[in-house]
Amino acid sequence: MAAGKVDIFDTTLRDGEQVPGCKLNTKEKLEIALQLEALGVDIIEAGFPISSPGDFESVEQISKAVKNATVCGLTRAVQKDIEVAAQSLRYAVRPRIHTGIGTSDLHIKSKFNSTREDILQRAIQCVKWARNFTDDVEFYAEDAGRTDNDYLAKVIEAVIKAGASVVNIPDTTGYCLPYQYGEKIAYLINNVPNIDKAVISCHCHNDLGLATANSIAGVIAGARQIECTINGLGERAGNTSLEEVVMIIKQHKHLGLHTNIITEQLNPLSRKVSDTMRMPVQPNKAIVGSNAFSHSSGIHQDGFLKNAQTYEIITPEEVGADSSKIVLTARSGRSALAYRFQNLGFQFNRNDVDVLYNEFLKVADSKKEVEDADLSLIAKKYQSNVALA
Ligand code: KIV
Ligand code: ZN
């Protein structure tokens, strides 16, 4: 792998699909998997095969259809899970088993009623079981965000020795601050002797709205895989949003990082996932929200019309969004109004626009947004008044 290449591991079909009401059938999952492959993701986490016959079938069908991306199945640190995952992945050109266990003291005591030593042995064991089926084994240390760094380093060293080639450091509860998550990755790089034999992966949840920031802190510190979902879908407040991390990496070239994502496909796939999962995207969502390229305040509109870069750091074309919009509200100014009249075919001079602006404000104060039909009415009334005068 090139030094600055960040692998994009999409888990929309596994962690994203865990959202209540977002369950997909095999046909829907297959369609999305093929579009994820076309988008350029490196790894598609297709499901949790032991969880249900439907999930098993989806992973199997996706394994048959996907040719370039790695297809991955999730398991617990349980032999049967791993055998079933291997079975569902048997047609994959590039199969990956993603196995692991909780490593924070809270998980060790409350979930497993166990000890650090026992969990260490179980972690080693699950990687060995998985290696019986494929060379591509990823280990996750669930709740790594709240795991003691010294113990985490011991577990990571041991699972790499057992054959894991990717080590996932999930901030399962979205607990970390970006500097803490970055320091955790740096700690592993500096304290795990065999870390050069594995790729470090960031898997961040969004409980405090920090999933994207934490993933970026992780790759700045040296991780080279990000686990994310389209539209940031996922349990509770969601996962890291694929479109956000990809565009941050593209925008900030000085980081020396890149991905293989074809960014023009981000908005079409966002819409497809939103429609299929019946999960609307919030209008102010970065990159894919309906307002991501809308300008409504007078100061912004005036600047944007002089030079789009004054208020847009990426173009809508770059991410496959509809063209930028000048939205007319009571906060809009004269330049935006003149621009919209011009688009509707009306030619008005500055004095006309001054008069029309007062009429426009009366309508704007009574409505959330002034539409083309409202503008046409205002313009035609003004033209007939002028003709009569
Ligand atoms: O959030 C998490 O810890 C996970 C693991 C199962 C990878 O989703
Ligand atoms: Zn997760």
mmCIF file of C-alpha atoms and ligand atoms in Angstrom:
data_model
loop_
_atom_site.group_PDB
_atom_site.id
_atom_site.type_symbol
_atom_site.label_atom_id
_atom_site.label_comp_id
_atom_site.label_asym_id
_atom_site.label_seq_id
_atom_site.Cartn_x
_atom_site.Cartn_y
_atom_site.Cartn_z
ATOM 1 C CA MET A 1 0.000 0.000 0.000
ATOM 2 C CA ALA A 2 1.285 3.485 -0.895
ATOM 3 C CA ALA A 3 2.385 5.534 2.134
ATOM 4 C CA GLY A 4 -0.421 8.062 1.925
ATOM 5 C CA LYS A 5 -3.209 5.808 0.636
ATOM 6 C CA VAL A 6 -6.123 5.555 3.070
ATOM 7 C CA ASP A 7 -8.290 2.476 2.556
ATOM 8 C CA ILE A 8 -12.016 3.174 2.712
ATOM 9 C CA PHE A 9 -13.860 0.376 4.509
ATOM 10 C CA ASP A 10 -17.579 0.876 4.040
ATOM 11 C CA THR A 11 -19.848 -0.607 6.688
ATOM 12 C CA THR A 12 -23.185 0.843 5.502
ATOM 13 C CA LEU A 13 -24.484 -2.691 4.964
ATOM 14 C CA ARG A 14 -23.431 -3.883 8.439
ATOM 15 C CA ASP A 15 -23.066 -1.127 11.090
ATOM 16 C CA GLY A 16 -25.257 1.268 9.051
ATOM 17 C CA GLU A 17 -27.970 -1.300 8.567
ATOM 18 C CA GLN A 18 -28.209 -1.825 12.360
ATOM 19 C CA VAL A 19 -30.313 1.365 12.515
ATOM 20 C CA PRO A 20 -33.905 0.528 13.505
ATOM 21 C CA GLY A 21 -36.131 0.636 10.415
ATOM 22 C CA CYS A 22 -33.219 0.509 7.947
ATOM 23 C CA LYS A 23 -33.190 -3.244 7.388
ATOM 24 C CA LEU A 24 -32.490 -4.157 3.760
ATOM 25 C CA ASN A 25 -33.270 -7.292 1.784
ATOM 26 C CA THR A 26 -30.655 -9.155 -0.245
ATOM 27 C CA LYS A 27 -31.584 -7.490 -3.541
ATOM 28 C CA GLU A 28 -31.315 -3.999 -2.016
ATOM 29 C CA LYS A 29 -27.997 -4.861 -0.344
ATOM 30 C CA LEU A 30 -26.602 -6.247 -3.576
ATOM 31 C CA GLU A 31 -27.511 -3.104 -5.532
ATOM 32 C CA ILE A 32 -25.859 -0.886 -2.928
ATOM 33 C CA ALA A 33 -22.765 -3.134 -2.767
ATOM 34 C CA LEU A 34 -22.266 -2.827 -6.536
ATOM 35 C CA GLN A 35 -22.576 0.955 -6.332
ATOM 36 C CA LEU A 36 -20.102 1.031 -3.434
ATOM 37 C CA GLU A 37 -17.675 -0.919 -5.594
ATOM 38 C CA ALA A 38 -18.211 1.546 -8.461
ATOM 39 C CA LEU A 39 -17.622 4.408 -5.998
ATOM 40 C CA GLY A 40 -14.166 2.957 -5.372
ATOM 41 C CA VAL A 41 -14.386 1.703 -1.802
ATOM 42 C CA ASP A 42 -11.619 -0.750 -0.935
ATOM 43 C CA ILE A 43 -13.551 -2.972 1.478
ATOM 44 C CA ILE A 44 -17.298 -3.630 1.735
ATOM 45 C CA GLU A 45 -18.464 -4.993 5.075
ATOM 46 C CA ALA A 46 -21.445 -6.917 3.707
ATOM 47 C CA GLY A 47 -22.992 -8.130 6.943
ATOM 48 C CA PHE A 48 -22.807 -10.263 10.077
ATOM 49 C CA PRO A 49 -23.405 -13.705 8.535
ATOM 50 C CA ILE A 50 -24.315 -15.663 11.672
ATOM 51 C CA SER A 51 -26.900 -13.077 12.738
ATOM 52 C CA SER A 52 -29.663 -14.324 10.382
ATOM 53 C CA PRO A 53 -30.172 -16.497 7.273
ATOM 54 C CA GLY A 54 -30.989 -13.278 5.366
ATOM 55 C CA ASP A 55 -27.662 -11.698 6.298
ATOM 56 C CA PHE A 56 -25.830 -14.906 5.375
ATOM 57 C CA GLU A 57 -27.480 -14.882 1.954
ATOM 58 C CA SER A 58 -26.662 -11.212 1.406
ATOM 59 C CA VAL A 59 -22.971 -11.759 2.179
ATOM 60 C CA GLU A 60 -22.949 -14.795 -0.120
ATOM 61 C CA GLN A 61 -24.599 -12.930 -3.019
ATOM 62 C CA ILE A 62 -22.364 -9.889 -2.594
ATOM 63 C CA SER A 63 -19.305 -12.176 -2.517
ATOM 64 C CA LYS A 64 -20.342 -13.622 -5.884
ATOM 65 C CA ALA A 65 -21.062 -10.267 -7.531
ATOM 66 C CA VAL A 66 -18.251 -7.995 -6.303
ATOM 67 C CA LYS A 67 -15.016 -8.425 -8.245
ATOM 68 C CA ASN A 68 -12.636 -5.641 -7.228
ATOM 69 C CA ALA A 69 -13.375 -4.683 -3.631
ATOM 70 C CA THR A 70 -12.628 -6.913 -0.664
ATOM 71 C CA VAL A 71 -15.820 -8.385 0.819
ATOM 72 C CA CYS A 72 -15.863 -8.651 4.582
ATOM 73 C CA GLY A 73 -18.071 -10.446 7.123
ATOM 74 C CA LEU A 74 -18.262 -9.619 10.832
ATOM 75 C CA THR A 75 -18.028 -12.189 13.626
ATOM 76 C CA ARG A 76 -17.749 -12.356 17.387
ATOM 77 C CA ALA A 77 -14.751 -14.200 18.883
ATOM 78 C CA VAL A 78 -16.741 -17.405 18.538
ATOM 79 C CA GLN A 79 -15.649 -20.398 16.454
ATOM 80 C CA LYS A 80 -19.113 -21.023 14.974
ATOM 81 C CA ASP A 81 -19.450 -17.345 13.916
ATOM 82 C CA ILE A 82 -16.133 -17.572 12.101
ATOM 83 C CA GLU A 83 -17.008 -20.835 10.336
ATOM 84 C CA VAL A 84 -20.328 -19.406 9.164
ATOM 85 C CA ALA A 85 -18.681 -16.172 7.988
ATOM 86 C CA ALA A 86 -16.075 -18.169 6.049
ATOM 87 C CA GLN A 87 -18.852 -20.202 4.441
ATOM 88 C CA SER A 88 -20.769 -17.074 3.377
ATOM 89 C CA LEU A 89 -17.581 -15.558 1.924
ATOM 90 C CA ARG A 90 -16.451 -18.654 0.012
ATOM 91 C CA TYR A 91 -17.169 -17.150 -3.460
ATOM 92 C CA ALA A 92 -15.448 -13.833 -2.743
ATOM 93 C CA VAL A 93 -12.425 -12.943 -4.879
ATOM 94 C CA ARG A 94 -11.002 -11.153 -1.826
ATOM 95 C CA PRO A 95 -12.627 -12.418 1.387
ATOM 96 C CA ARG A 96 -11.935 -10.805 4.756
ATOM 97 C CA ILE A 97 -13.052 -12.025 8.177
ATOM 98 C CA HIS A 98 -13.524 -9.247 10.739
ATOM 99 C CA THR A 99 -13.407 -10.762 14.202
ATOM 100 C CA GLY A 100 -12.778 -9.428 17.676
ATOM 101 C CA ILE A 101 -13.825 -8.860 21.245
ATOM 102 C CA GLY A 102 -14.358 -6.064 23.782
ATOM 103 C CA THR A 103 -11.131 -4.971 25.475
ATOM 104 C CA SER A 104 -12.153 -2.179 27.865
ATOM 105 C CA ASP A 105 -12.376 -3.154 31.553
ATOM 106 C CA LEU A 106 -16.079 -2.290 31.380
ATOM 107 C CA HIS A 107 -16.664 -4.791 28.576
ATOM 108 C CA ILE A 108 -14.376 -7.396 30.151
ATOM 109 C CA LYS A 109 -16.209 -7.283 33.485
ATOM 110 C CA SER A 110 -19.791 -6.384 32.572
ATOM 111 C CA LYS A 111 -20.187 -8.216 29.257
ATOM 112 C CA PHE A 112 -17.893 -11.189 29.717
ATOM 113 C CA ASN A 113 -17.471 -11.429 33.517
ATOM 114 C CA SER A 114 -13.879 -12.197 32.650
ATOM 115 C CA THR A 115 -10.279 -11.039 33.086
ATOM 116 C CA ARG A 116 -7.797 -9.188 30.879
ATOM 117 C CA GLU A 117 -5.695 -12.354 30.517
ATOM 118 C CA ASP A 118 -8.660 -14.478 29.416
ATOM 119 C CA ILE A 119 -9.760 -11.851 26.861
ATOM 120 C CA LEU A 120 -6.199 -11.686 25.511
ATOM 121 C CA GLN A 121 -6.256 -15.455 24.938
ATOM 122 C CA ARG A 122 -9.701 -15.301 23.293
ATOM 123 C CA ALA A 123 -8.490 -12.514 20.996
ATOM 124 C CA ILE A 124 -5.517 -14.621 19.878
ATOM 125 C CA GLN A 125 -7.731 -17.674 19.429
ATOM 126 C CA CYS A 126 -10.333 -15.981 17.214
ATOM 127 C CA VAL A 127 -7.659 -14.645 14.875
ATOM 128 C CA LYS A 128 -6.151 -18.142 14.598
ATOM 129 C CA TRP A 129 -9.548 -19.671 13.795
ATOM 130 C CA ALA A 130 -10.147 -17.026 11.135
ATOM 131 C CA ARG A 131 -6.701 -17.574 9.608
ATOM 132 C CA ASN A 132 -7.718 -21.176 8.868
ATOM 133 C CA PHE A 133 -10.015 -19.741 6.185
ATOM 134 C CA THR A 134 -8.295 -16.631 4.808
ATOM 135 C CA ASP A 135 -5.043 -14.665 5.008
ATOM 136 C CA ASP A 136 -7.033 -11.438 5.285
ATOM 137 C CA VAL A 137 -8.098 -11.235 8.918
ATOM 138 C CA GLU A 138 -9.040 -7.986 10.631
ATOM 139 C CA PHE A 139 -9.216 -7.880 14.424
ATOM 140 C CA TYR A 140 -11.413 -5.352 16.297
ATOM 141 C CA ALA A 141 -10.792 -4.371 19.917
ATOM 142 C CA GLU A 142 -14.327 -3.279 20.771
ATOM 143 C CA ASP A 143 -14.494 -0.166 22.992
ATOM 144 C CA ALA A 144 -10.806 0.519 22.291
ATOM 145 C CA GLY A 145 -11.669 4.185 22.857
ATOM 146 C CA ARG A 146 -12.056 3.432 26.579
ATOM 147 C CA THR A 147 -9.427 0.667 26.757
ATOM 148 C CA ASP A 148 -6.259 1.225 28.760
ATOM 149 C CA ASN A 149 -3.521 1.930 26.172
ATOM 150 C CA ASP A 150 -0.946 -0.394 27.732
ATOM 151 C CA TYR A 151 -3.334 -3.373 27.695
ATOM 152 C CA LEU A 152 -4.593 -2.453 24.211
ATOM 153 C CA ALA A 153 -0.992 -2.486 22.939
ATOM 154 C CA LYS A 154 -0.483 -6.014 24.390
ATOM 155 C CA VAL A 155 -3.656 -7.291 22.698
ATOM 156 C CA ILE A 156 -2.746 -5.696 19.368
ATOM 157 C CA GLU A 157 0.787 -7.109 19.432
ATOM 158 C CA ALA A 158 -0.599 -10.586 20.189
ATOM 159 C CA VAL A 159 -3.270 -10.584 17.465
ATOM 160 C CA ILE A 160 -0.777 -9.399 14.848
ATOM 161 C CA LYS A 161 1.517 -12.240 15.924
ATOM 162 C CA ALA A 162 -1.467 -14.612 15.558
ATOM 163 C CA GLY A 163 -2.009 -13.440 11.957
ATOM 164 C CA ALA A 164 -4.199 -10.315 11.875
ATOM 165 C CA SER A 165 -3.150 -7.993 9.051
ATOM 166 C CA VAL A 166 -5.570 -5.184 9.941
ATOM 167 C CA VAL A 167 -6.164 -3.987 13.504
ATOM 168 C CA ASN A 168 -9.329 -2.019 14.124
ATOM 169 C CA ILE A 169 -9.350 0.445 17.037
ATOM 170 C CA PRO A 170 -13.055 1.257 17.496
ATOM 171 C CA ASP A 171 -14.251 4.191 19.521
ATOM 172 C CA THR A 172 -17.442 2.184 19.955
ATOM 173 C CA THR A 173 -19.251 4.716 22.135
ATOM 174 C CA GLY A 174 -17.957 7.885 20.438
ATOM 175 C CA TYR A 175 -16.228 8.791 23.704
ATOM 176 C CA CYS A 176 -12.815 10.103 22.623
ATOM 177 C CA LEU A 177 -11.792 13.639 21.806
ATOM 178 C CA PRO A 178 -9.848 13.928 18.538
ATOM 179 C CA TYR A 179 -6.497 14.519 20.281
ATOM 180 C CA GLN A 180 -7.099 11.492 22.539
ATOM 181 C CA TYR A 181 -7.994 9.232 19.632
ATOM 182 C CA GLY A 182 -4.956 10.468 17.664
ATOM 183 C CA GLU A 183 -2.734 9.864 20.701
ATOM 184 C CA LYS A 184 -4.122 6.331 21.056
ATOM 185 C CA ILE A 185 -3.140 5.524 17.467
ATOM 186 C CA ALA A 186 0.281 7.127 18.005
ATOM 187 C CA TYR A 187 0.704 5.114 21.228
ATOM 188 C CA LEU A 188 0.118 1.869 19.326
ATOM 189 C CA ILE A 189 2.539 2.885 16.574
ATOM 190 C CA ASN A 190 5.206 3.628 19.193
ATOM 191 C CA ASN A 191 4.581 0.725 21.569
ATOM 192 C CA VAL A 192 3.566 -2.291 19.484
ATOM 193 C CA PRO A 193 6.824 -3.809 18.173
ATOM 194 C CA ASN A 194 5.225 -5.612 15.192
ATOM 195 C CA ILE A 195 2.791 -2.808 14.229
ATOM 196 C CA ASP A 196 4.535 -2.452 10.835
ATOM 197 C CA LYS A 197 3.015 -5.836 9.871
ATOM 198 C CA ALA A 198 -0.573 -4.524 10.076
ATOM 199 C CA VAL A 199 -2.747 -1.678 8.878
ATOM 200 C CA ILE A 200 -4.361 0.334 11.689
ATOM 201 C CA SER A 201 -8.051 1.054 11.139
ATOM 202 C CA CYS A 202 -10.224 3.816 12.641
ATOM 203 C CA HIS A 203 -13.826 2.934 13.472
ATOM 204 C CA CYS A 204 -15.462 5.900 15.197
ATOM 205 C CA HIS A 205 -19.008 6.455 16.382
ATOM 206 C CA ASN A 206 -20.700 9.825 16.503
ATOM 207 C CA ASP A 207 -22.249 10.051 19.987
ATOM 208 C CA LEU A 208 -20.572 13.420 20.609
ATOM 209 C CA GLY A 209 -20.533 14.477 16.951
ATOM 210 C CA LEU A 210 -16.808 13.695 16.728
ATOM 211 C CA ALA A 211 -16.695 10.594 14.529
ATOM 212 C CA THR A 212 -15.307 12.380 11.476
ATOM 213 C CA ALA A 213 -12.835 14.476 13.493
ATOM 214 C CA ASN A 214 -11.617 11.393 15.351
ATOM 215 C CA SER A 215 -11.115 9.374 12.156
ATOM 216 C CA ILE A 216 -9.126 12.213 10.634
ATOM 217 C CA ALA A 217 -7.040 12.500 13.832
ATOM 218 C CA GLY A 218 -6.438 8.755 13.482
ATOM 219 C CA VAL A 219 -5.095 8.931 9.925
ATOM 220 C CA ILE A 220 -2.990 11.996 10.747
ATOM 221 C CA ALA A 221 -1.427 9.892 13.520
ATOM 222 C CA GLY A 222 -0.681 7.038 11.077
ATOM 223 C CA ALA A 223 -3.781 4.836 10.694
ATOM 224 C CA ARG A 224 -4.410 3.888 7.049
ATOM 225 C CA GLN A 225 -7.968 2.605 6.989
ATOM 226 C CA ILE A 226 -11.203 4.384 7.880
ATOM 227 C CA GLU A 227 -14.433 2.489 8.597
ATOM 228 C CA CYS A 228 -17.410 4.607 7.646
ATOM 229 C CA THR A 229 -20.927 4.639 6.230
ATOM 230 C CA ILE A 230 -22.780 6.565 3.539
ATOM 231 C CA ASN A 231 -24.596 9.540 5.152
ATOM 232 C CA GLY A 232 -22.947 8.611 8.491
ATOM 233 C CA LEU A 233 -25.690 6.048 9.099
ATOM 234 C CA GLY A 234 -25.350 3.806 12.115
ATOM 235 C CA GLU A 235 -26.614 2.942 15.560
ATOM 236 C CA ARG A 236 -27.515 5.805 17.918
ATOM 237 C CA ALA A 237 -25.872 8.956 16.489
ATOM 238 C CA GLY A 238 -24.251 6.984 13.677
ATOM 239 C CA ASN A 239 -20.806 6.166 12.311
ATOM 240 C CA THR A 240 -18.141 8.213 10.577
ATOM 241 C CA SER A 241 -19.575 9.665 7.386
ATOM 242 C CA LEU A 242 -17.788 8.344 4.281
ATOM 243 C CA GLU A 243 -18.392 11.473 2.208
ATOM 244 C CA GLU A 244 -16.986 13.730 4.943
ATOM 245 C CA VAL A 245 -13.690 11.901 5.511
ATOM 246 C CA VAL A 246 -13.136 11.450 1.774
ATOM 247 C CA MET A 247 -13.672 15.154 1.038
ATOM 248 C CA ILE A 248 -11.537 16.264 4.010
ATOM 249 C CA ILE A 249 -8.674 14.126 2.707
ATOM 250 C CA LYS A 250 -9.189 15.463 -0.829
ATOM 251 C CA GLN A 251 -9.478 19.071 0.318
ATOM 252 C CA HIS A 252 -6.440 19.066 2.634
ATOM 253 C CA LYS A 253 -3.776 17.852 0.227
ATOM 254 C CA HIS A 254 -1.010 18.978 2.599
ATOM 255 C CA LEU A 255 -1.835 15.911 4.736
ATOM 256 C CA GLY A 256 -0.243 13.817 1.988
ATOM 257 C CA LEU A 257 -3.175 11.382 2.029
ATOM 258 C CA HIS A 258 -5.503 10.141 -0.680
ATOM 259 C CA THR A 259 -8.310 7.649 -1.296
ATOM 260 C CA ASN A 260 -9.582 5.858 -4.411
ATOM 261 C CA ILE A 261 -13.110 7.293 -4.123
ATOM 262 C CA ILE A 262 -14.720 8.748 -7.273
ATOM 263 C CA THR A 263 -16.173 11.778 -5.532
ATOM 264 C CA GLU A 264 -18.644 12.649 -8.333
ATOM 265 C CA GLN A 265 -20.648 9.602 -7.247
ATOM 266 C CA LEU A 266 -21.045 10.683 -3.618
ATOM 267 C CA ASN A 267 -24.396 12.469 -3.954
ATOM 268 C CA PRO A 268 -26.061 9.903 -6.251
ATOM 269 C CA LEU A 269 -25.109 7.091 -3.847
ATOM 270 C CA SER A 270 -26.181 9.131 -0.825
ATOM 271 C CA ARG A 271 -29.638 9.518 -2.414
ATOM 272 C CA LYS A 272 -29.808 5.837 -3.322
ATOM 273 C CA VAL A 273 -28.961 4.772 0.267
ATOM 274 C CA SER A 274 -31.350 7.312 1.769
ATOM 275 C CA ASP A 275 -34.210 6.169 -0.504
ATOM 276 C CA THR A 276 -33.546 2.461 -0.065
ATOM 277 C CA MET A 277 -33.219 2.701 3.723
ATOM 278 C CA ARG A 278 -36.059 5.227 3.962
ATOM 279 C CA MET A 279 -33.789 7.400 6.102
ATOM 280 C CA PRO A 280 -33.828 11.095 5.077
ATOM 281 C CA VAL A 281 -30.596 13.083 5.077
ATOM 282 C CA GLN A 282 -30.627 16.212 7.250
ATOM 283 C CA PRO A 283 -30.651 19.301 4.965
ATOM 284 C CA ASN A 284 -27.519 20.802 6.559
ATOM 285 C CA LYS A 285 -25.488 17.578 6.295
ATOM 286 C CA ALA A 286 -22.002 18.266 4.903
ATOM 287 C CA ILE A 287 -21.439 17.287 1.248
ATOM 288 C CA VAL A 288 -24.798 15.519 0.691
ATOM 289 C CA GLY A 289 -27.439 17.637 2.484
ATOM 290 C CA SER A 290 -29.944 19.521 0.303
ATOM 291 C CA ASN A 291 -28.622 22.842 1.690
ATOM 292 C CA ALA A 292 -24.919 21.971 1.303
ATOM 293 C CA PHE A 293 -24.709 24.253 -1.762
ATOM 294 C CA SER A 294 -27.530 26.736 -1.020
ATOM 295 C CA HIS A 295 -26.920 30.402 -0.253
ATOM 296 C CA SER A 296 -29.654 32.469 1.355
ATOM 297 C CA SER A 297 -28.227 35.423 3.252
ATOM 298 C CA GLY A 298 -27.617 38.671 1.378
ATOM 299 C CA ILE A 299 -23.929 38.988 2.261
ATOM 300 C CA HIS A 300 -23.161 35.422 1.193
ATOM 301 C CA GLN A 301 -25.220 35.671 -1.995
ATOM 302 C CA ASP A 302 -23.493 38.881 -3.050
ATOM 303 C CA GLY A 303 -20.043 37.325 -2.480
ATOM 304 C CA PHE A 304 -21.001 34.042 -4.132
ATOM 305 C CA LEU A 305 -22.309 35.791 -7.260
ATOM 306 C CA LYS A 306 -19.020 37.726 -7.559
ATOM 307 C CA ASN A 307 -16.873 34.620 -7.031
ATOM 308 C CA ALA A 308 -18.320 31.252 -5.963
ATOM 309 C CA GLN A 309 -15.148 30.435 -4.011
ATOM 310 C CA THR A 310 -15.938 33.169 -1.482
ATOM 311 C CA TYR A 311 -18.514 30.845 0.092
ATOM 312 C CA GLU A 312 -17.858 27.387 -1.396
ATOM 313 C CA ILE A 313 -14.710 25.344 -0.752
ATOM 314 C CA ILE A 314 -15.827 22.521 -3.028
ATOM 315 C CA THR A 315 -17.946 22.637 -6.161
ATOM 316 C CA PRO A 316 -21.238 20.735 -6.355
ATOM 317 C CA GLU A 317 -19.973 19.032 -9.558
ATOM 318 C CA GLU A 318 -17.035 17.550 -7.656
ATOM 319 C CA VAL A 319 -19.404 15.605 -5.406
ATOM 320 C CA GLY A 320 -22.207 15.015 -7.922
ATOM 321 C CA ALA A 321 -24.643 17.439 -6.265
ATOM 322 C CA ASP A 322 -27.188 19.666 -8.034
ATOM 323 C CA SER A 323 -25.889 23.148 -8.966
ATOM 324 C CA SER A 324 -25.484 25.729 -6.221
ATOM 325 C CA LYS A 325 -28.734 27.484 -5.351
ATOM 326 C CA ILE A 326 -29.510 31.098 -4.571
ATOM 327 C CA VAL A 327 -32.457 30.787 -2.196
ATOM 328 C CA LEU A 328 -34.557 33.903 -1.662
ATOM 329 C CA THR A 329 -35.694 34.625 1.893
ATOM 330 C CA ALA A 330 -36.255 37.792 3.916
ATOM 331 C CA ARG A 331 -32.470 37.732 4.603
ATOM 332 C CA SER A 332 -31.564 37.927 0.910
ATOM 333 C CA GLY A 333 -30.246 41.043 -0.785
ATOM 334 C CA ARG A 334 -30.708 42.991 -3.993
ATOM 335 C CA SER A 335 -27.973 41.219 -6.005
ATOM 336 C CA ALA A 336 -29.574 37.833 -5.413
ATOM 337 C CA LEU A 337 -32.976 39.238 -6.356
ATOM 338 C CA ALA A 338 -31.616 40.782 -9.580
ATOM 339 C CA TYR A 339 -29.852 37.489 -10.400
ATOM 340 C CA ARG A 340 -33.047 35.450 -9.929
ATOM 341 C CA PHE A 341 -35.116 37.921 -12.018
ATOM 342 C CA GLN A 342 -32.507 37.659 -14.753
ATOM 343 C CA ASN A 343 -32.707 33.841 -14.649
ATOM 344 C CA LEU A 344 -36.461 34.135 -15.140
ATOM 345 C CA GLY A 345 -35.932 36.340 -18.211
ATOM 346 C CA PHE A 346 -36.713 39.790 -16.688
ATOM 347 C CA GLN A 347 -34.287 42.627 -17.405
ATOM 348 C CA PHE A 348 -34.420 45.282 -14.656
ATOM 349 C CA ASN A 349 -32.044 48.168 -13.937
ATOM 350 C CA ARG A 350 -30.814 49.169 -10.452
ATOM 351 C CA ASN A 351 -33.716 51.589 -9.849
ATOM 352 C CA ASP A 352 -36.252 48.928 -10.826
ATOM 353 C CA VAL A 353 -34.626 46.452 -8.450
ATOM 354 C CA ASP A 354 -34.763 48.998 -5.588
ATOM 355 C CA VAL A 355 -38.526 49.261 -5.992
ATOM 356 C CA LEU A 356 -38.996 45.568 -6.606
ATOM 357 C CA TYR A 357 -36.927 44.762 -3.515
ATOM 358 C CA ASN A 358 -39.531 46.377 -1.231
ATOM 359 C CA GLU A 359 -42.296 44.330 -2.873
ATOM 360 C CA PHE A 360 -40.132 41.222 -2.553
ATOM 361 C CA LEU A 361 -39.577 41.852 1.206
ATOM 362 C CA LYS A 362 -43.328 42.030 1.807
ATOM 363 C CA VAL A 363 -43.725 38.554 0.273
ATOM 364 C CA ALA A 364 -40.552 37.223 1.933
ATOM 365 C CA ASP A 365 -41.733 38.271 5.401
ATOM 366 C CA SER A 366 -44.861 36.185 4.963
ATOM 367 C CA LYS A 367 -43.165 33.075 3.495
ATOM 368 C CA LYS A 368 -40.176 30.890 4.369
ATOM 369 C CA GLU A 369 -38.853 30.962 0.791
ATOM 370 C CA VAL A 370 -39.812 33.103 -2.220
ATOM 371 C CA GLU A 371 -40.374 30.887 -5.259
ATOM 372 C CA ASP A 372 -40.114 31.581 -9.006
ATOM 373 C CA ALA A 373 -43.925 31.887 -9.223
ATOM 374 C CA ASP A 374 -43.910 34.645 -6.551
ATOM 375 C CA LEU A 375 -41.136 36.485 -8.394
ATOM 376 C CA SER A 376 -42.988 36.327 -11.714
ATOM 377 C CA LEU A 377 -46.072 37.816 -10.076
ATOM 378 C CA ILE A 378 -44.053 40.646 -8.484
ATOM 379 C CA ALA A 379 -42.269 41.350 -11.790
ATOM 380 C CA LYS A 380 -45.431 41.340 -13.936
ATOM 381 C CA LYS A 381 -47.322 43.607 -11.497
ATOM 382 C CA TYR A 382 -44.389 46.036 -11.539
ATOM 383 C CA GLN A 383 -44.212 46.000 -15.363
ATOM 384 C CA SER A 384 -47.922 46.742 -15.728
ATOM 385 C CA ASN A 385 -47.706 49.596 -13.145
ATOM 386 C CA VAL A 386 -44.803 51.100 -15.100
ATOM 387 C CA ALA A 387 -46.751 50.769 -18.371
ATOM 388 C CA LEU A 388 -49.757 52.545 -16.861
ATOM 389 C CA ALA A 389 -47.716 55.403 -15.352
HETATM 390 O O1 KIV B 1 -18.427 -0.091 17.041
HETATM 391 C C1 KIV B 1 -17.806 -1.177 17.117
HETATM 392 O O2 KIV B 1 -17.005 -1.417 18.008
HETATM 393 C C2 KIV B 1 -18.078 -2.165 16.070
HETATM 394 C C3 KIV B 1 -17.226 -3.389 16.046
HETATM 395 C C4 KIV B 1 -18.088 -4.609 16.023
HETATM 396 C C5 KIV B 1 -16.262 -3.337 14.908
HETATM 397 O O3 KIV B 1 -18.920 -1.957 15.232
HETATM 398 ZN ZN ZN B 2 -19.409 0.214 15.135
#
